[in-house]
Short mmCIF file of C-alpha atoms in Angstrom, two decimals:
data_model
loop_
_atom_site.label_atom_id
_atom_site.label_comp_id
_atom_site.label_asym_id
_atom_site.label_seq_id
_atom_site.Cartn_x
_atom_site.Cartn_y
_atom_site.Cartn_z
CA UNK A 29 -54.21 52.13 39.16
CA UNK A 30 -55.83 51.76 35.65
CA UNK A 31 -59.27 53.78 35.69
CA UNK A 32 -61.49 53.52 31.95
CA UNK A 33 -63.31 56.15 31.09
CA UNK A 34 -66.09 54.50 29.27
CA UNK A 35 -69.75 54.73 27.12
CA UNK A 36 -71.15 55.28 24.03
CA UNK A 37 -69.79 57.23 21.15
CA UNK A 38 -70.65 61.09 22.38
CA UNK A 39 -71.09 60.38 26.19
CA UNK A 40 -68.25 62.88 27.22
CA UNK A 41 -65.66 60.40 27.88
CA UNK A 42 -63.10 61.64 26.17
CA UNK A 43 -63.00 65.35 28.02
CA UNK A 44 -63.38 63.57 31.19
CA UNK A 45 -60.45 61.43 30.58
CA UNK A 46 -58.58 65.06 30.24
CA UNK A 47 -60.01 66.76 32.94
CA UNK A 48 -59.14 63.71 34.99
CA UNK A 49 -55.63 63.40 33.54
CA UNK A 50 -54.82 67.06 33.71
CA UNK A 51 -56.16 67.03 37.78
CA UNK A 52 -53.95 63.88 39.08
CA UNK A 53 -50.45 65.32 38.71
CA UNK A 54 -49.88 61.48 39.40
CA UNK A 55 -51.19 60.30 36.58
CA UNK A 56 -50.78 59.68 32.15
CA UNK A 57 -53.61 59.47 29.86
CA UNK A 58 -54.05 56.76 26.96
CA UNK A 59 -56.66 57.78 23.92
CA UNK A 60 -58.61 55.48 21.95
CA UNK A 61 -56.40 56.63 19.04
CA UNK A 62 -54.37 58.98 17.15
CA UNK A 63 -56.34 61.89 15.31
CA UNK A 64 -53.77 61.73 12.30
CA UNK A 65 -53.71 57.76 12.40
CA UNK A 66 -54.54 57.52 8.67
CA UNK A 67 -55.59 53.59 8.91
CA UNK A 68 -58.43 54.57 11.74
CA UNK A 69 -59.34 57.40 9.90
CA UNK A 70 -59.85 55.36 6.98
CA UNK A 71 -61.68 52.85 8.60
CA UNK A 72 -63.89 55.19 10.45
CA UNK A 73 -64.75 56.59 7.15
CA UNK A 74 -65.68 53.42 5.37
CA UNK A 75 -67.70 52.57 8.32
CA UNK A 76 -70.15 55.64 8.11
CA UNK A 77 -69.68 55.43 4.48
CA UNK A 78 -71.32 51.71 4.47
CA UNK A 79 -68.44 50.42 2.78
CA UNK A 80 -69.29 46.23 3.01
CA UNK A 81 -66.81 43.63 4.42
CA UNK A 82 -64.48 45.98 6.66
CA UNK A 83 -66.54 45.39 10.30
CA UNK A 84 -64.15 42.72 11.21
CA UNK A 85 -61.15 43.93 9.81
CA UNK A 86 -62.17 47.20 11.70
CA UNK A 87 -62.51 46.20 14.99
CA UNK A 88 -59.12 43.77 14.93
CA UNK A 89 -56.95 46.88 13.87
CA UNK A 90 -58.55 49.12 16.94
CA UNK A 91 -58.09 46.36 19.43
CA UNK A 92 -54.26 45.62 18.55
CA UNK A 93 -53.80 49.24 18.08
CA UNK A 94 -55.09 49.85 21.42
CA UNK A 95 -53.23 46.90 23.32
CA UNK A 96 -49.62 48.17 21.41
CA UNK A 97 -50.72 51.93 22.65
CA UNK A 98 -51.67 50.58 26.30
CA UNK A 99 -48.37 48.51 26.90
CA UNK A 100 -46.04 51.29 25.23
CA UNK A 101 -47.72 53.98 27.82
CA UNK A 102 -47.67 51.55 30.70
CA UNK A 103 -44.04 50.71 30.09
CA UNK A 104 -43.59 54.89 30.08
CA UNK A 105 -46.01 55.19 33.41
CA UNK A 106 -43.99 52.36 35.08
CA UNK A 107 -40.53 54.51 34.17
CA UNK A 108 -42.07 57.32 36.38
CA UNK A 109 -44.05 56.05 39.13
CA UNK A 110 -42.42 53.09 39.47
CA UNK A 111 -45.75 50.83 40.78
CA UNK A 112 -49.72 51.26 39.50
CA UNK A 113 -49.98 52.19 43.10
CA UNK A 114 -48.43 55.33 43.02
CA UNK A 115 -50.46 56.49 39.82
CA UNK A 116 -53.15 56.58 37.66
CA UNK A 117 -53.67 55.50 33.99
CA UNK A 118 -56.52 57.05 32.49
CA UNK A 119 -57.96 55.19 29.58
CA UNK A 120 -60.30 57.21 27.17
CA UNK A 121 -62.26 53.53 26.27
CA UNK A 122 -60.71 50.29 26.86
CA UNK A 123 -60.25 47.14 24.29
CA UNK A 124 -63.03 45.24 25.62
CA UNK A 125 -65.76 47.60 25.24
CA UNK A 126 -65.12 47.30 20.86
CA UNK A 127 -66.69 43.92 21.03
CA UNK A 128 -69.84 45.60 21.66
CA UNK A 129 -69.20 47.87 18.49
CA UNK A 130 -68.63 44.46 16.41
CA UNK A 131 -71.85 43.22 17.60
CA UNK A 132 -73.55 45.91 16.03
CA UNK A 133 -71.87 45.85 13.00
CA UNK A 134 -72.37 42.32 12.63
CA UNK A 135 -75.80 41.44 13.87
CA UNK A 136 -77.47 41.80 10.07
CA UNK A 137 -74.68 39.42 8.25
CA UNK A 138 -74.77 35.82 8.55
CA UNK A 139 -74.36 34.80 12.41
CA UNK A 140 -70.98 32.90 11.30
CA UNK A 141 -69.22 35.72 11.39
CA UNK A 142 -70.00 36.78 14.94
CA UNK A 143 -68.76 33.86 15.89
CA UNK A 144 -65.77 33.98 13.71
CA UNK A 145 -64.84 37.13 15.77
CA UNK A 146 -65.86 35.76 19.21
CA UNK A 147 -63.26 33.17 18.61
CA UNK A 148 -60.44 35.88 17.90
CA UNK A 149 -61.55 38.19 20.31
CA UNK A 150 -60.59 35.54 23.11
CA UNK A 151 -57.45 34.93 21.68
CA UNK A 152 -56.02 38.48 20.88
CA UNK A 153 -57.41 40.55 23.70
CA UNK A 154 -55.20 40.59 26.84
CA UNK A 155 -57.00 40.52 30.12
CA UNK A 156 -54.56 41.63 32.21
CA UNK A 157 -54.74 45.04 30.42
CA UNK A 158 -58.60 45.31 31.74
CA UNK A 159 -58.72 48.57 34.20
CA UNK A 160 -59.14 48.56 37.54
CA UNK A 161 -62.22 50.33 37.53
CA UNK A 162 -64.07 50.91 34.50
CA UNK A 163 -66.69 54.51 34.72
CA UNK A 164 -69.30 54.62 32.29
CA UNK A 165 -71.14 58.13 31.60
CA UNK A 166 -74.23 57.18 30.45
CA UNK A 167 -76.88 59.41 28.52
CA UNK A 168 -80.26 59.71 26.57
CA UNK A 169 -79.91 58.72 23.28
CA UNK A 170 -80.76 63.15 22.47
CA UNK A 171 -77.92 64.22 24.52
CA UNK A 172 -75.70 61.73 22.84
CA UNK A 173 -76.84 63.29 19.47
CA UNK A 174 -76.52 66.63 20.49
CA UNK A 175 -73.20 66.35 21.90
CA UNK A 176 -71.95 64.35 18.31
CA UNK A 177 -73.14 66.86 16.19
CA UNK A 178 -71.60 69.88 18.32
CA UNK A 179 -68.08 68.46 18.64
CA UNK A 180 -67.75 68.66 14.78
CA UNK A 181 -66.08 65.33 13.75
CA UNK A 182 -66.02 66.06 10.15
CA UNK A 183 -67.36 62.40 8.95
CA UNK A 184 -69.73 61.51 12.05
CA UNK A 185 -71.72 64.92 10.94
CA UNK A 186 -71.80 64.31 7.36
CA UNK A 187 -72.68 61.02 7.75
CA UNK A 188 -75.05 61.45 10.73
CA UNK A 189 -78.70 61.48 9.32
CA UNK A 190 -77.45 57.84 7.29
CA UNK A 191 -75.91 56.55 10.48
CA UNK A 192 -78.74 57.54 12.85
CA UNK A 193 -80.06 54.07 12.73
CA UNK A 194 -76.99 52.49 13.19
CA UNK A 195 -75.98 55.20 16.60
CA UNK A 196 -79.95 54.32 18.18
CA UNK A 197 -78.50 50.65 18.03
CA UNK A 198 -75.45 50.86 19.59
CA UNK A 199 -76.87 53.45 22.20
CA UNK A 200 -79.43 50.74 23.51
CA UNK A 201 -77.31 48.02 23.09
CA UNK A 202 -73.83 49.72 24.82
CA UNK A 203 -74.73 49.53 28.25
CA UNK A 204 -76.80 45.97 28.68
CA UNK A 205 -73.43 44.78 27.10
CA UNK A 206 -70.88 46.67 28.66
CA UNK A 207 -71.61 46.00 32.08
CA UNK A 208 -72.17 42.02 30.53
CA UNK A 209 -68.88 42.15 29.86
CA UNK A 210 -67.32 43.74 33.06
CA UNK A 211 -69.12 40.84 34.91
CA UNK A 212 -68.01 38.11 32.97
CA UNK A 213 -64.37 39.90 33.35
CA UNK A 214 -64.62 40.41 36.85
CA UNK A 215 -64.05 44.09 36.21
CA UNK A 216 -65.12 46.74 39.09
CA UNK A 217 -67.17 49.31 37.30
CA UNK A 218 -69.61 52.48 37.88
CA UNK A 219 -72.35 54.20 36.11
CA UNK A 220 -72.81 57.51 35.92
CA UNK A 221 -76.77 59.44 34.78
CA UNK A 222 -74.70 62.08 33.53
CA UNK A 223 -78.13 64.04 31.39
CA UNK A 224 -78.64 67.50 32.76
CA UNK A 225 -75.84 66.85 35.09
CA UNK A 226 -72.95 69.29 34.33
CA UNK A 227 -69.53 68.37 33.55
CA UNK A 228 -68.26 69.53 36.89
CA UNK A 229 -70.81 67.46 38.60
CA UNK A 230 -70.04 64.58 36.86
CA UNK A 231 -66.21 65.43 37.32
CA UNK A 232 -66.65 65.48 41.19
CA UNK A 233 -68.63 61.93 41.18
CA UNK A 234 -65.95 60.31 39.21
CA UNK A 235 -63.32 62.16 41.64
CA UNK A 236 -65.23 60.41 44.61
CA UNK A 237 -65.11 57.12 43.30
CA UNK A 238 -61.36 57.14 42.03
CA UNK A 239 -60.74 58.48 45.42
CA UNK A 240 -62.34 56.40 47.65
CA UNK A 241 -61.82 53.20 45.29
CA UNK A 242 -59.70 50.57 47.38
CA UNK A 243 -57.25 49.41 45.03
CA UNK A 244 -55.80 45.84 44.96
CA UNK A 245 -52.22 45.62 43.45
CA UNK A 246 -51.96 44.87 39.91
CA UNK A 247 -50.28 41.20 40.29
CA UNK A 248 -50.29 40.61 36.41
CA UNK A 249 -48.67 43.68 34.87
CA UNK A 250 -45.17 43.84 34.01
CA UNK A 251 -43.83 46.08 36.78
CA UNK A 252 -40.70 48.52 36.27
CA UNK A 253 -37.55 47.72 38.80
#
């Protein structure tokens, strides 16, 4: 069973994916991306930076990136438990949800290149590597910019008080369009009010829905014999 850890830049899913991963004995987690991948980090950089003409070029690399990542760790998942029934992949973010972040990006340049990127994003994301069930771990917009600033990424917190703006956007804008997109993908998905909630509690409501989630076979992956 795929299970996406989702939400906005800060929203905790990326120790959740962990937790979640290190409880399931049964299970593999696949990150958004590598800390030492030098062509995200660049990116990522230029982004906060305001460096023009990279949104597009941006989002393409993170979506292949993340379908090469997704199929090499499936094909090592399928190795070891033999069926997506016997398992769980834990996905910290999945491809879909970085459409939202190139409507952001792309909102104040000329509407032709929204469009532009519609038209790729149909052709080079896979659906059959959607999750399962997708968890989102939503938050005030605050506790999102608490929680940025204390985890230390070097170039989010330099970079915050110029990016502000551009972090309000995408946190009113992330969920209307996430769950937009799980329903036009017929994806299964779950919120989660995680302020003042603490990580445990939001650990054993995520626990409750994995576990009592009924899951339908995975007809469309690539299973190991």
């Amino acid at each position: 069973m795929v299970v996406a850890i989702s939400g906005m830049i800060g929203c905790g899913k990326s120790t959740l994916s962990k937790e979640l991963n290190h409880y399931y004995a049964n299970s593999i987690l696949v990150e958004e991306f590598d800390n030492d991948d030098p062509v995200f980090n660049c990116f990522l950089k230029w982004l906060y930076e305001k460096e023009p003409n990279i949104d597009i070029a941006f989002q393409s690399y993170i979506i292949e990136s993340l379908t090469e990542s997704f199929l090499k760790e499936e094909q090592k998942f399928l190795e070891k438990f033999k069926d997506h029934e016997n398992g769980f992949m834990f996905l910290d973010r999945f491809n879909i949800e970085h459409y939202i972040f190139a409507v952001i990006t792309l909102e104040k340049k000329d509407p032709k290149y929204l469009k532009a990127f519609d038209a790729m994003f149909k052709y080079i994301v896979d659906v059959n590597l959607n999750p399962d069930l997708a968890i989102y771990l939503d938050a005030n917009f605050e506790i999102i910019k608490e929680r940025i600033l204390k985890r230390g990424r070097k170039v989010e917190v330099e970079n915050f008080d110029a990016n502000e703006a551009y972090f309000q956007r995408l946190h009113e804008l992330y969920k209307p369009l996430f769950i937009k997109l799980c329903e036009f993908y017929k994806i299964p998905y779950k919120i989660i009010q995680t302020d003042f909630k603490s990580d445990l509690d939001v650990f054993d409501q995520v626990k409750e829905y994995i576990d009592n989630y009924k899951f339908t076979q995975r007809t469309k992956s690539t299973s190991c014999k």
